[in-house]
Amino acid sequence: MEEKSQLQCKTYAADISSIKEAQNRIKPFVHRTPVLSSGQIDSISGRRLYFKCESFQKGGAFKFRGACNAIFSLEDSEAAKGVVTHSSGNHAAAVSLAAKLRGIPAHIVIPKNAPACKVENVRRYGGNVIWSEVTVQSREEVSAKVVEETGGVLIHPFNDGRIISGQGTISLELLEEFPHIDTIIVPISGGGLISGVTLAAKAVNPNIRILAAEPKGANDSAQSKAAGKIIKLPETKTIADGLRAFLGDLTWPVVRDLVDDVIVVDDKAIVEAMRMLYEILKIVVEPSGAIGLAAVLSKYFQENPAWKDCNHIGIIVSGGNIDLGVLWESFKN
Amino acid sequence: MEEKSQLQCKTYAADISSIKEAQNRIKPFVHRTPVLSSGQIDSISGRRLYFKCESFQKGGAFKFRGACNAIFSLEDSEAAKGVVTHSSGNHAAAVSLAAKLRGIPAHIVIPKNAPACKVENVRRYGGNVIWSEVTVQSREEVSAKVVEETGGVLIHPFNDGRIISGQGTISLELLEEFPHIDTIIVPISGGGLISGVTLAAKAVNPNIRILAAEPKGANDSAQSKAAGKIIKLPETKTIADGLRAFLGDLTWPVVRDLVDDVIVVDDKAIVEAMRMLYEILKIVVEPSGAIGLAAVLSKYFQENPAWKDCNHIGIIVSGGNIDLGVLWESFKN
């Protein structure tokens, strides 16, 4: 009830109506991704799990929803000079593909340490790759320069209402198909995905629980929730290359007010979850995409009385872009 | 038309009514598997492809459909002493799981060279593993002995009307969802899968084309079609461990009369297809399951004027049981 009134009284960067608009806008372009289940994984976790496989989304990640919504929201005059973004990979590929569909150029700033398969995706979709150093600062500086030179529109990876609205369409699909889901576990990084998922899900069902899953080596969101303000870390270290960003001023209010908890897991648990998804569910999932399963299997979640009655749990499998060699190496360690 | 009259006049081991019965019988137990598509793979193949992912079926392969139908068809008195089968893996796991659901024992004869993950699946589902030598003769001898000792019912992997009917349910799901599919490509081994798929699909749409996909190192079906009789090979050699069996007397008539062609591909093409399914579709597929994509990409198919107007092609991705290390090794070679 309290949450419902929060939703009604506060203004966030997206809401159920912007998310429904996004759904109509992107429907012709996105895959409606399947939801997989496994009796075996249910037995192991002690809950009924519904894996929403955004790893099967175009570009191999949920990012295409937001990118598509942002790019197809642009007026023709705005779109004419193309779009610019910086991203370690999945957002980059998503922007490239959405720009290609709209018929405009995409200039993509990528840090030098991005996984090869993600850079390959950008090139495959016709994105113009511009390298930066690995720091957030370098990425942002290079992007600003590209915007200046090209006159393109910057499409931020997460701190943007259109992006948040696009990602929120995941909840609409999931809860339409499985209205009895009582909890959704969502990977958290910059917060675009979890903001959209939360705003849509809590509008549909005010009692639904939203739990963020975050790697130990980049646990800025857990720290932010504890401190009551955005915390940025001097460095991050995790196998989940998609989960290294920090919250923005548009995503933080949603995380602060509406996300029920942040579950922190270590890289070992993430790898074990990737292995289970490979061996049992037969899907290719990158570390960031496996973290929701790792969270549900964690001692923190399993032993927390607050989550004891989370019985029907949607898990957002955010992406599947991982080089096979990297996957194999991670399993061997 | 000719095919329709063949369907009506001849009696095969299954028909549309036994397949619909099977569908009702197994519905509470099987997954309705998703159908995935990829714009990228469509561009490469020049056709619109619909991947029916039986790799997501329980036990990781289509085999659970037939096993479930066979085991739940048994009278209680027949079922009481359990079931026996011999299989290199996927059928074995399927029988173990279906027997477990029915609450009866499963005795599984497995050749010593079966992939570790497939043996692991049998054990996970509570099957009683009995080893045999790798030859078909040894498997059959050991099975006969186990039947004698236990009094269990032998569930043949493919040469059985109940198995064929169960596998046929795949076509019902696929064509219900995508009635405009004009061609289905199916891996061929003992012929249980392709017989069921063909009998159901041609009953629903007499004009649909059914193409078998077979590895070069085990091309007995292609040879059988050419010779007009069942050909068995002295030995087989292929990475597709699930496609080494020869046709039986119940499956051969369907292959002879109703399967439109057999497309033979080499192991290199199978590995390349596995790689595309991993990298682009993000699914884990064993060699036997990837052969349909290899077939559609083959020169034989692409350049054959007979298949020029096959535009909407269903591809049966038969299974996903492959050890990650084996997958990685196959990609490196």
Tab-separated table of C-alpha atoms in Angstrom, chain A residues 31 34 36-40 55-56 60 121 124-125 278-284 320-325 327-329 331, chain B residues 31 34 36-40 55-56 60 121 124-125 278-284 320-325 327-329 331:
chain	number	residue	atom	x	y	z
A	31	HIS	CA	11.480	-10.387	-29.959
A	34	PRO	CA	10.434	-16.918	-24.124
A	36	LEU	CA	11.943	-21.066	-19.551
A	37	SER	CA	11.570	-23.214	-16.461
A	38	SER	CA	13.325	-26.277	-15.133
A	39	GLY	CA	12.040	-28.749	-12.567
A	40	GLN	CA	15.629	-29.522	-11.682
A	55	SER	CA	19.619	-13.364	-23.878
A	56	PHE	CA	17.430	-14.260	-26.904
A	60	GLY	CA	21.707	-10.880	-27.411
A	121	ASN	CA	28.094	-7.397	-32.545
A	124	ARG	CA	27.894	-6.647	-37.441
A	125	TYR	CA	25.085	-4.119	-37.036
A	278	TYR	CA	24.399	-24.000	-19.591
A	279	GLU	CA	24.102	-27.585	-18.352
A	280	ILE	CA	20.488	-27.748	-17.246
A	281	LEU	CA	18.613	-24.955	-19.038
A	282	LYS	CA	20.805	-25.276	-22.189
A	283	ILE	CA	21.140	-21.556	-22.670
A	284	VAL	CA	24.179	-19.395	-23.274
A	320	GLY	CA	23.951	-13.977	-23.589
A	321	ASN	CA	27.021	-12.399	-25.100
A	322	ILE	CA	29.972	-14.444	-23.928
A	323	ASP	CA	32.799	-15.890	-25.974
A	324	LEU	CA	32.787	-19.665	-25.686
A	325	GLY	CA	36.477	-19.715	-24.778
A	327	LEU	CA	32.963	-19.408	-20.682
A	328	TRP	CA	35.112	-22.524	-20.756
A	329	GLU	CA	37.993	-20.822	-18.957
A	331	PHE	CA	34.290	-23.063	-15.656
B	31	HIS	CA	7.475	-28.620	-22.008
B	34	PRO	CA	9.744	-22.311	-27.739
B	36	LEU	CA	13.329	-19.110	-31.880
B	37	SER	CA	14.225	-17.065	-34.932
B	38	SER	CA	17.149	-14.853	-35.884
B	39	GLY	CA	17.245	-12.161	-38.535
B	40	GLN	CA	20.968	-12.722	-38.824
B	55	SER	CA	16.989	-28.901	-26.637
B	56	PHE	CA	14.827	-27.202	-23.975
B	60	GLY	CA	17.460	-31.861	-22.902
B	121	ASN	CA	21.343	-37.249	-16.909
B	124	ARG	CA	20.098	-37.741	-12.119
B	125	TYR	CA	16.676	-39.106	-13.052
B	278	TYR	CA	25.839	-20.775	-29.803
B	279	GLU	CA	27.029	-17.359	-30.970
B	280	ILE	CA	23.921	-15.965	-32.621
B	281	LEU	CA	20.926	-17.857	-31.235
B	282	LYS	CA	22.576	-18.234	-27.771
B	283	ILE	CA	21.485	-21.816	-27.344
B	284	VAL	CA	23.419	-24.895	-26.336
B	320	GLY	CA	21.232	-29.865	-26.234
B	321	ASN	CA	23.271	-32.402	-24.293
B	322	ILE	CA	26.900	-31.576	-24.936
B	323	ASP	CA	29.697	-31.177	-22.415
B	324	LEU	CA	31.074	-27.644	-22.591
B	325	GLY	CA	34.639	-28.928	-22.898
B	327	LEU	CA	31.933	-28.074	-27.509
B	328	TRP	CA	35.000	-25.925	-27.009
B	329	GLU	CA	37.337	-28.587	-28.381
B	331	PHE	CA	35.249	-25.272	-32.156
